[in-house]
PDB file of C-alpha atoms in Angstrom:
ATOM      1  CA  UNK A 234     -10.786 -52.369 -15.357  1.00 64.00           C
ATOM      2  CA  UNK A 235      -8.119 -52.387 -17.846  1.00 67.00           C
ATOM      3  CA  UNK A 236      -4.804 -52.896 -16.304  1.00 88.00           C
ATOM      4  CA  UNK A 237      -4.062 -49.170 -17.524  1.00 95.00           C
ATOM      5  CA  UNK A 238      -3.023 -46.862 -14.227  1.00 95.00           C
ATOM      6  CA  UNK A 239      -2.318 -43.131 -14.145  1.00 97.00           C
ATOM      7  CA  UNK A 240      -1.154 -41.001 -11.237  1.00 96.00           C
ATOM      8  CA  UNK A 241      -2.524 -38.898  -9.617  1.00 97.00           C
ATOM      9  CA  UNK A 242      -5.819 -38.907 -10.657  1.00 96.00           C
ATOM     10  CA  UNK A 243      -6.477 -35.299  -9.546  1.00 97.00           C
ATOM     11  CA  UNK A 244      -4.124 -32.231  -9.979  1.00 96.00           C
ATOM     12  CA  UNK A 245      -4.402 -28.268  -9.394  1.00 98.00           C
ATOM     13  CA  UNK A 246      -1.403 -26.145 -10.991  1.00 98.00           C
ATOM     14  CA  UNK A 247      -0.719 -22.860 -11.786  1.00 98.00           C
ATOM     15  CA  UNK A 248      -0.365 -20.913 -14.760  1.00 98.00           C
ATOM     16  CA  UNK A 249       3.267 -21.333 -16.079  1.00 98.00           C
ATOM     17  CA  UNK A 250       3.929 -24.528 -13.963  1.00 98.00           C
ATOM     18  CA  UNK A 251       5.286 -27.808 -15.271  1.00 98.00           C
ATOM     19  CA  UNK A 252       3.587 -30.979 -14.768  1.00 98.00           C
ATOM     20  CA  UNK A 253       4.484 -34.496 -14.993  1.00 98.00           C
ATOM     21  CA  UNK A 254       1.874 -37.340 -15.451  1.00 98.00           C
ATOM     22  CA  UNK A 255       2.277 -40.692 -15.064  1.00 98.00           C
ATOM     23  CA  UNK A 256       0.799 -43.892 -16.663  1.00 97.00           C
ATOM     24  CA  UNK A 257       1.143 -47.619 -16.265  1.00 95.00           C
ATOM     25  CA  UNK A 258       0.744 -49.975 -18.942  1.00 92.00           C
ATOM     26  CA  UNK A 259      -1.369 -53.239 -19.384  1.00 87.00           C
ATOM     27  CA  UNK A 260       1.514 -56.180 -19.280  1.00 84.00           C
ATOM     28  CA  UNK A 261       2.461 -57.213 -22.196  1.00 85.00           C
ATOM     29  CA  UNK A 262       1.693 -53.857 -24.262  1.00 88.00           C
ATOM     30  CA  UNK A 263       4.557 -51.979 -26.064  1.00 88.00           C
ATOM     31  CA  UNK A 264       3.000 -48.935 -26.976  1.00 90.00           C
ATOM     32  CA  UNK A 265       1.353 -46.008 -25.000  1.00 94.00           C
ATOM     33  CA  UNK A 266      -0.731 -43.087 -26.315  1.00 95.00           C
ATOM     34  CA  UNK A 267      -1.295 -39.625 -24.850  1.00 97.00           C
ATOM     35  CA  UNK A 268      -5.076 -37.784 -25.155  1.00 98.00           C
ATOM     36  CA  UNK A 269      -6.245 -34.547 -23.809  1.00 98.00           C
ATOM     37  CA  UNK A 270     -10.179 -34.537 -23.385  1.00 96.00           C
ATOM     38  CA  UNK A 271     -11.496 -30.697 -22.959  1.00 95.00           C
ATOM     39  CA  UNK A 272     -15.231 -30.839 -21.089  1.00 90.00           C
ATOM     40  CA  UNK A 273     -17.658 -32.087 -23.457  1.00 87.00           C
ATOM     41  CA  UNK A 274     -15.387 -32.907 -26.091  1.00 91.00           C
ATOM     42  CA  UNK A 275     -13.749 -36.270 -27.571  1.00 94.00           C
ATOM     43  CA  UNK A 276     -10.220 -37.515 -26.826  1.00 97.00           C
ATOM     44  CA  UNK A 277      -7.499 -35.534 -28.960  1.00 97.00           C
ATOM     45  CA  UNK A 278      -4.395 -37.656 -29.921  1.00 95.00           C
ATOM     46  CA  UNK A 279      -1.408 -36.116 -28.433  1.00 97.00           C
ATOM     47  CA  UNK A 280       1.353 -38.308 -29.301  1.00 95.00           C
ATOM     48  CA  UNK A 281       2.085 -42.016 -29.296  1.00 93.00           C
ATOM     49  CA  UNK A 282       5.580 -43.875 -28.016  1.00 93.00           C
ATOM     50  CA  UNK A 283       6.199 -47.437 -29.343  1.00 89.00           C
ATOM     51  CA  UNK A 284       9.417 -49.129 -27.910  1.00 87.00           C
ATOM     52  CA  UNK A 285      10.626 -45.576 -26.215  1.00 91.00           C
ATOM     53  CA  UNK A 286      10.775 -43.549 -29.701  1.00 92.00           C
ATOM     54  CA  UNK A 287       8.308 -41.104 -30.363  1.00 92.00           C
ATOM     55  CA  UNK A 288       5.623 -42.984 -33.047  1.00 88.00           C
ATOM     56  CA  UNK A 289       3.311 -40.027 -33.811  1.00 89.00           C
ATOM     57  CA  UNK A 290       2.634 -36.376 -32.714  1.00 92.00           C
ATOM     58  CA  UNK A 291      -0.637 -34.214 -33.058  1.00 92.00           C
ATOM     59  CA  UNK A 292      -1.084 -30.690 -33.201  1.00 93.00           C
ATOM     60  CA  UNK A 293       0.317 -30.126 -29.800  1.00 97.00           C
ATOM     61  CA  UNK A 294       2.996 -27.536 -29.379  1.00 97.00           C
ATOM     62  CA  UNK A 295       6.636 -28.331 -27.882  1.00 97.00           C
ATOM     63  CA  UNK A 296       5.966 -27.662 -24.488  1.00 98.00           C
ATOM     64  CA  UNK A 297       4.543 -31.321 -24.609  1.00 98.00           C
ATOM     65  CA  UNK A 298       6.357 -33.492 -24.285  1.00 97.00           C
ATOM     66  CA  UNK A 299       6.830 -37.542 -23.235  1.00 96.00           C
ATOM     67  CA  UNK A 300       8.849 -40.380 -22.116  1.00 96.00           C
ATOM     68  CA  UNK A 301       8.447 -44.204 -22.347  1.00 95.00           C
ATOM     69  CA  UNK A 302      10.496 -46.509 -20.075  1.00 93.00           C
ATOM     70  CA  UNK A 303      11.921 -49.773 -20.758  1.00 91.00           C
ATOM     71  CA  UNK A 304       9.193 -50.869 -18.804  1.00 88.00           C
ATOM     72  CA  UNK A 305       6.777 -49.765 -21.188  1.00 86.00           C
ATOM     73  CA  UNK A 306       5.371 -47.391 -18.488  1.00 92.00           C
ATOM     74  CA  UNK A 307       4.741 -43.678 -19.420  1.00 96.00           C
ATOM     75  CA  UNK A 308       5.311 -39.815 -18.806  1.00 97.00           C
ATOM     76  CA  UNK A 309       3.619 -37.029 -20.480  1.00 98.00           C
ATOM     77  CA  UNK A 310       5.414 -33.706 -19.456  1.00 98.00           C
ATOM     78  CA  UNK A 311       3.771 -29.991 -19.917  1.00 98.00           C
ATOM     79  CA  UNK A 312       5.873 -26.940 -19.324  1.00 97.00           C
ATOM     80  CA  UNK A 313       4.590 -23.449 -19.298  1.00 98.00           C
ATOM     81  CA  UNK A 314       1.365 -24.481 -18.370  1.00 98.00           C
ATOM     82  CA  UNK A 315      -1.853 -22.170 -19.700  1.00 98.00           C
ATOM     83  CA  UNK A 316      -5.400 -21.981 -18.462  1.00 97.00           C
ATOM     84  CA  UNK A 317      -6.323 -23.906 -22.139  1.00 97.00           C
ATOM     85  CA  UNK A 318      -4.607 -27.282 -20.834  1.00 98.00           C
ATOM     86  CA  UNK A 319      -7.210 -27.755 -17.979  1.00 98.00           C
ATOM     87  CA  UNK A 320      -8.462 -31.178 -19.083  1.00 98.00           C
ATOM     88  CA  UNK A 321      -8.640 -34.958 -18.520  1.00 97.00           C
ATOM     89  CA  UNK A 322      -5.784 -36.361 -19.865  1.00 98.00           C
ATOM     90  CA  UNK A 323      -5.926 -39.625 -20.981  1.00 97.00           C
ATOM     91  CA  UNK A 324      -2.986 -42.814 -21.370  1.00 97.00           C
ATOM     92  CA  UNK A 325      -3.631 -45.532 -23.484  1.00 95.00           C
ATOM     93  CA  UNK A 326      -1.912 -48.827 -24.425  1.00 93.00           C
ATOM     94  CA  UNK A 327      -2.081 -51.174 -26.894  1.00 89.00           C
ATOM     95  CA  UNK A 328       0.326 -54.261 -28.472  1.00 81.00           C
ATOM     96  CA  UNK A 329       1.373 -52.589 -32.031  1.00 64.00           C
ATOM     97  CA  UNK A 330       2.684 -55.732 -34.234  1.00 58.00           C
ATOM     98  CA  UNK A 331       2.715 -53.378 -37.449  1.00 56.00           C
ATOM     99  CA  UNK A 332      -0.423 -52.934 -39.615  1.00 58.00           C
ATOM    100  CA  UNK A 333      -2.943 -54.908 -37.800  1.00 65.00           C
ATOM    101  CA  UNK A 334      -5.837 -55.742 -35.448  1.00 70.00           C
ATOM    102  CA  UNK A 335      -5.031 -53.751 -32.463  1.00 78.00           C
ATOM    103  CA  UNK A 336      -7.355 -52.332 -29.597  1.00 84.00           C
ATOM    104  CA  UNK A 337      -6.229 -49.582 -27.398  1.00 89.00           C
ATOM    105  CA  UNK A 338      -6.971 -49.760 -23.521  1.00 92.00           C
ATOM    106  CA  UNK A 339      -7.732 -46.431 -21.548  1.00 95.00           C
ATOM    107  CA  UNK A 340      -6.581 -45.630 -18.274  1.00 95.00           C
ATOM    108  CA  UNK A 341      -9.030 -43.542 -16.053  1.00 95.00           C
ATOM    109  CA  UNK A 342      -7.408 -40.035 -16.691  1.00 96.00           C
ATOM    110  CA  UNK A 343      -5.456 -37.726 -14.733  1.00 97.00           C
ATOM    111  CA  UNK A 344      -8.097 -34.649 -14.245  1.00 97.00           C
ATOM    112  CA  UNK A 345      -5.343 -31.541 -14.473  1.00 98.00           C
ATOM    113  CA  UNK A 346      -6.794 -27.982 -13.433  1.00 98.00           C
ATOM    114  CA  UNK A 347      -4.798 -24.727 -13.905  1.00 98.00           C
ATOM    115  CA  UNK A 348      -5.666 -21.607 -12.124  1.00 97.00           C
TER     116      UNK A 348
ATOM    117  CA  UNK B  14      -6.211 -33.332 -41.857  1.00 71.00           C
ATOM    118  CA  UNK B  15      -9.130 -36.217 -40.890  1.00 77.00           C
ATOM    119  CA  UNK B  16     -11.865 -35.518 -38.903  1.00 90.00           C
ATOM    120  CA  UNK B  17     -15.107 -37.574 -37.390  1.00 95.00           C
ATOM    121  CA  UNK B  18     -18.534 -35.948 -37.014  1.00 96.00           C
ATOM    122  CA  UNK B  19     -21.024 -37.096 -34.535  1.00 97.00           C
ATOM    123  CA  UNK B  20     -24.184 -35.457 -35.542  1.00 88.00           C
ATOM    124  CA  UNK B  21     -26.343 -36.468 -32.536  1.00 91.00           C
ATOM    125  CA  UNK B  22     -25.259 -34.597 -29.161  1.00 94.00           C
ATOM    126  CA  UNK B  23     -27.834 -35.652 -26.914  1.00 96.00           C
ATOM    127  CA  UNK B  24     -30.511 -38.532 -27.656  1.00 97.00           C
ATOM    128  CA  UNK B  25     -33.302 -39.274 -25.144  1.00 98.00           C
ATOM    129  CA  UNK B  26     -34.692 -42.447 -25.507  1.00 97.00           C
ATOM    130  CA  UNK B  27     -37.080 -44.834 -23.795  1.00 97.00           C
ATOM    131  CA  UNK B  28     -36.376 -48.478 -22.641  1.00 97.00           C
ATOM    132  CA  UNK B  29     -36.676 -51.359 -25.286  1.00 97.00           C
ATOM    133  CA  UNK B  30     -36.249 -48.412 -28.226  1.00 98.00           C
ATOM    134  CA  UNK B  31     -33.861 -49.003 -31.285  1.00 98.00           C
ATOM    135  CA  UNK B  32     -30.747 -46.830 -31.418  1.00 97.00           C
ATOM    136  CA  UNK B  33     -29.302 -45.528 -33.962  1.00 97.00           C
ATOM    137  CA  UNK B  34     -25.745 -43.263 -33.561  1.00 98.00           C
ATOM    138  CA  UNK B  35     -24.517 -41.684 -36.396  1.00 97.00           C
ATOM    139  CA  UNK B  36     -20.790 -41.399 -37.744  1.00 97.00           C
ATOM    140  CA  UNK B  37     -19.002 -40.299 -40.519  1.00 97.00           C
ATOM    141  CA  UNK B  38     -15.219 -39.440 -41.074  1.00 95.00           C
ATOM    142  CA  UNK B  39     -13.220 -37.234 -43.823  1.00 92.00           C
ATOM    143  CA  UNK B  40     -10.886 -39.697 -44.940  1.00 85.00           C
ATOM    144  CA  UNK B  41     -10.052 -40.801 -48.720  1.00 79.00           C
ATOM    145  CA  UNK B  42      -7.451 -43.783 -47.863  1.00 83.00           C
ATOM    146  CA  UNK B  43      -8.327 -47.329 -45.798  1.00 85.00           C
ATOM    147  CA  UNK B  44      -9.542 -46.749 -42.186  1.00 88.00           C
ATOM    148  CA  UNK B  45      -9.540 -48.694 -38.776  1.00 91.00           C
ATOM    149  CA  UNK B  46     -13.089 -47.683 -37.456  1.00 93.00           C
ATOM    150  CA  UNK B  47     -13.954 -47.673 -33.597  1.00 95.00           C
ATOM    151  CA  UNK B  48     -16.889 -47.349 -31.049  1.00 97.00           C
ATOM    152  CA  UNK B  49     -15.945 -46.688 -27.825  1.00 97.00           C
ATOM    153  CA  UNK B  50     -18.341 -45.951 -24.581  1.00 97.00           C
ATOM    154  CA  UNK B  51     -17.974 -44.180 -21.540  1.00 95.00           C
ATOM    155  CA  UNK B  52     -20.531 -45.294 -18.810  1.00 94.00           C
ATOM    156  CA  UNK B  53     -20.735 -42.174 -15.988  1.00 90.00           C
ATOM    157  CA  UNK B  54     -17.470 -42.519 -13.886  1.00 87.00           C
ATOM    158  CA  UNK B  55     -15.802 -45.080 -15.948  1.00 90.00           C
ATOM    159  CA  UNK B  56     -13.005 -45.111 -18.060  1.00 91.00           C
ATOM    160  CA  UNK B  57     -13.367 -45.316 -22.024  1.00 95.00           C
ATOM    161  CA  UNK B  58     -13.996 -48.778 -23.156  1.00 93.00           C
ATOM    162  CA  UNK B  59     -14.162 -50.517 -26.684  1.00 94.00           C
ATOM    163  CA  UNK B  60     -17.560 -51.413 -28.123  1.00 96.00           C
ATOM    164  CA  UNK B  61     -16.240 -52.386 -31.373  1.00 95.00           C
ATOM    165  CA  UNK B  62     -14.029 -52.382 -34.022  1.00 92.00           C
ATOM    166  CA  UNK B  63     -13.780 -52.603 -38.022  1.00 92.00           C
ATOM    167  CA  UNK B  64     -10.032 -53.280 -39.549  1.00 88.00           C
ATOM    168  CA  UNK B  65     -11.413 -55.788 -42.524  1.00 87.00           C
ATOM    169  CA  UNK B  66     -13.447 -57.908 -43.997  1.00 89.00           C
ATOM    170  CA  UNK B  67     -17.366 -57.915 -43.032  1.00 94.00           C
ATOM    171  CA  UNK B  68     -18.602 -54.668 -42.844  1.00 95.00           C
ATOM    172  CA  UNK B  69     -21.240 -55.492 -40.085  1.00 97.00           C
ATOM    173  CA  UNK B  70     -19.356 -55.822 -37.245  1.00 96.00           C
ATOM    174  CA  UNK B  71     -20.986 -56.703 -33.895  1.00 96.00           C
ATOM    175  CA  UNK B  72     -19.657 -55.821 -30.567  1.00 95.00           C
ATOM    176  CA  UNK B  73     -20.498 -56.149 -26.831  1.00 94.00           C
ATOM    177  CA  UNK B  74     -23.755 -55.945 -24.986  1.00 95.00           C
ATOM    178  CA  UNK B  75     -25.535 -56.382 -28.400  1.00 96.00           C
ATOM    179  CA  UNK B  76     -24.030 -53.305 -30.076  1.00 97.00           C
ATOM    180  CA  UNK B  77     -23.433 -53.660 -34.329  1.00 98.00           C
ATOM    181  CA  UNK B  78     -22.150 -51.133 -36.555  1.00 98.00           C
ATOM    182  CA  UNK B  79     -21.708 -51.075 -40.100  1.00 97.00           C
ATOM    183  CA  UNK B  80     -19.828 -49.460 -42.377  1.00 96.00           C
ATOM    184  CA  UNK B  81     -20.973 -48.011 -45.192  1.00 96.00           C
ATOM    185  CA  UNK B  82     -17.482 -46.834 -47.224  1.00 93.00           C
ATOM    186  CA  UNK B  83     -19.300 -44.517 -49.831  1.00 93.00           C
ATOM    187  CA  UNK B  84     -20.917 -42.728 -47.278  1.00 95.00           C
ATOM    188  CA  UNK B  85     -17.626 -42.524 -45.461  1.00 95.00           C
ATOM    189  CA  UNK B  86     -19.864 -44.049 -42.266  1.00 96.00           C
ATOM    190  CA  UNK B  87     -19.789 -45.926 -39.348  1.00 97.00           C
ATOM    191  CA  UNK B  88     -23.028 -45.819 -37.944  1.00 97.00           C
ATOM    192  CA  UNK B  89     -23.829 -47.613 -34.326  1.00 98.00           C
ATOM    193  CA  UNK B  90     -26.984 -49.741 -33.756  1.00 98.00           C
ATOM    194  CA  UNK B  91     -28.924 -51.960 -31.266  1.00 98.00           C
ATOM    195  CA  UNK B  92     -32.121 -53.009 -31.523  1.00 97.00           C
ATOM    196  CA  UNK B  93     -33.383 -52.268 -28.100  1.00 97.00           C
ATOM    197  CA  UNK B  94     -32.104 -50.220 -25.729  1.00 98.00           C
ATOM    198  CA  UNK B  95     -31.878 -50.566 -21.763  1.00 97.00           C
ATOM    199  CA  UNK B  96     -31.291 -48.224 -18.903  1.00 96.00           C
ATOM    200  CA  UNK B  97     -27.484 -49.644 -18.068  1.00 96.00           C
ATOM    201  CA  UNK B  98     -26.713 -47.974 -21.942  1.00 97.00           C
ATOM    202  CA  UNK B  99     -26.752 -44.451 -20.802  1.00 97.00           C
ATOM    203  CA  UNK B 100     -23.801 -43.197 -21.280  1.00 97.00           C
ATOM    204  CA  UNK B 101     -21.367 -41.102 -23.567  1.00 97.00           C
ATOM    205  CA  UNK B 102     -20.471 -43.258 -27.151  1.00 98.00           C
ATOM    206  CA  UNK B 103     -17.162 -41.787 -28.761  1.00 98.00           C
ATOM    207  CA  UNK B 104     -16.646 -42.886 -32.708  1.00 97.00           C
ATOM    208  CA  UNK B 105     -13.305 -42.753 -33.705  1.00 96.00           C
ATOM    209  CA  UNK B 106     -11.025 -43.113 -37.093  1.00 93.00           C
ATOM    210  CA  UNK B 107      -7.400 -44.315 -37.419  1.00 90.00           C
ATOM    211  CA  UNK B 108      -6.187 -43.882 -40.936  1.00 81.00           C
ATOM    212  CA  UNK B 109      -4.186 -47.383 -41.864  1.00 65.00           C
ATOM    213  CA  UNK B 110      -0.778 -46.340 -41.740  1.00 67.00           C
ATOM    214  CA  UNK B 111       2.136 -46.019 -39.506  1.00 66.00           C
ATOM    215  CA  UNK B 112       0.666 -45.984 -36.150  1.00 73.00           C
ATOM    216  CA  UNK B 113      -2.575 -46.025 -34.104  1.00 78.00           C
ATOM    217  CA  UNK B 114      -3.541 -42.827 -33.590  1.00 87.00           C
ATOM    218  CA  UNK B 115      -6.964 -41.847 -32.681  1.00 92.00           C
ATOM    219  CA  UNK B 116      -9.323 -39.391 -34.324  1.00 94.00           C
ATOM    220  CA  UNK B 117     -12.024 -39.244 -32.129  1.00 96.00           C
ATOM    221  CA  UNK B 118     -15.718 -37.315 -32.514  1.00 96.00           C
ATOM    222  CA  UNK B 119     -17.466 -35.026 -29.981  1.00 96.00           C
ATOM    223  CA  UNK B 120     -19.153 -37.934 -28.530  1.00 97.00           C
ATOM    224  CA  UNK B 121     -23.288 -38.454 -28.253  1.00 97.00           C
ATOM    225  CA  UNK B 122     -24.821 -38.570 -24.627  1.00 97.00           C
ATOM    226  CA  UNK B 123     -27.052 -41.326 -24.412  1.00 98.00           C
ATOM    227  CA  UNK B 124     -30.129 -41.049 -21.531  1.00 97.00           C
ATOM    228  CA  UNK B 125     -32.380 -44.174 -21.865  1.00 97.00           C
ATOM    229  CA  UNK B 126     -35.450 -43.565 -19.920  1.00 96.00           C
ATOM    230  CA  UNK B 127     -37.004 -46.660 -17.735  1.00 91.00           C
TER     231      UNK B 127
END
């Protein structure tokens, strides 16, 4: 276990739905990162929040989008959902102190399916 | 754009074999280098990491990787192999600047036979 929750673990939308998913960081991280994993493919970097502001986007379009609480906790947010963003989506968190030895922690996934 | 290649999909081995798991990246610039595994209904976990220094780097559970900059490598090793190491091994690449994002490969499935 790594201290690193997300809720729910398990959700069925429908094309053109929104979706919020949530993640909990390990104490004492400051910084949260966002992956989509497609079946039988690595983790893709979606974006990365350090201290609430946006540290970091891949080549994900608009309609994601995220939020990181004082808290350091987590949201990623997908409008307009499309068959394409069934996945696991994964949170991670890690202490970022600049250029540096850091290690990020994973979280179990939130396994999204859209019909 | 940086990418990692994982030659190896699926590797079958027996008990007590040496393991070898290839990596390389497309990078020019300095790189943090990871290993991460993924045991069958687990979350992803660190096996090791390179930021500096050595370039043999040893990790958990008697895993060692080295990196081999001219060959723009990372390749994973240990010596001998046992059934609790099946599982899915994901390399992955952050470029040194800015912020910690992730550049992971397609991952290798690892069955060890008993």
């Amino acid at each position: 276990e790594t201290g690193v929750t997300q809720s729910p673990t398990h959700l069925i939308k429908t094309r053109g739905q929104q979706v919020t998913l949530r993640c909990s960081s390990q104490s004492g991280h400051n910084t949260v990162s966002w992956y989509q994993q497609a079946l039988g493919q690595g983790p893709q970097f979606i974006f990365q929040y350090y201290r609430e502001e946006e540290n970091g986007r891949g080549n994900f379009p608009p309609r994601f989008s995220g939020l990181q609480f004082p808290n350091y906790s987590s949201e990623l947010n997908v409008n307009a959902l499309e068959l394409d963003d069934s996945a696991l989506y994964l949170c991670a968190s890690s202490r970022w102190a600049g250029q540096g030895n850091y290690e990020q922690y994973f979280g179990p996934g939130t396994r999204l399916t859209v019909t | 754009a940086q990418s990692v290649s994982q030659h190896n999909h699926h590797v079958i081995l027996s008990e007590a074999a040496s393991l070898e798991l290839g990596c390389n990246y497309s990078y020019g610039g300095t790189v943090n280098l990871f290993w991460y595994v993924q045991y069958p209904g687990q979350h992803l976990q660190l096996l090791l990491k390179y930021f500096s220094g050595d370039p043999l780097v040893k990790g958990i559970k008697g895993f060692e990787a080295e990196f081999i900059k001219s060959k723009f490598s990372f390749n994973l090793r240990k010596p001998s192999v046992q059934w609790s190491d099946t599982a899915e091994y994901f390399c992955a690449v952050n470029p040194n600047f800015g912020n910690e994002k992730l550049t992971f490969g397609t991952g290798t499935r690892l069955t060890i036979i008993p």
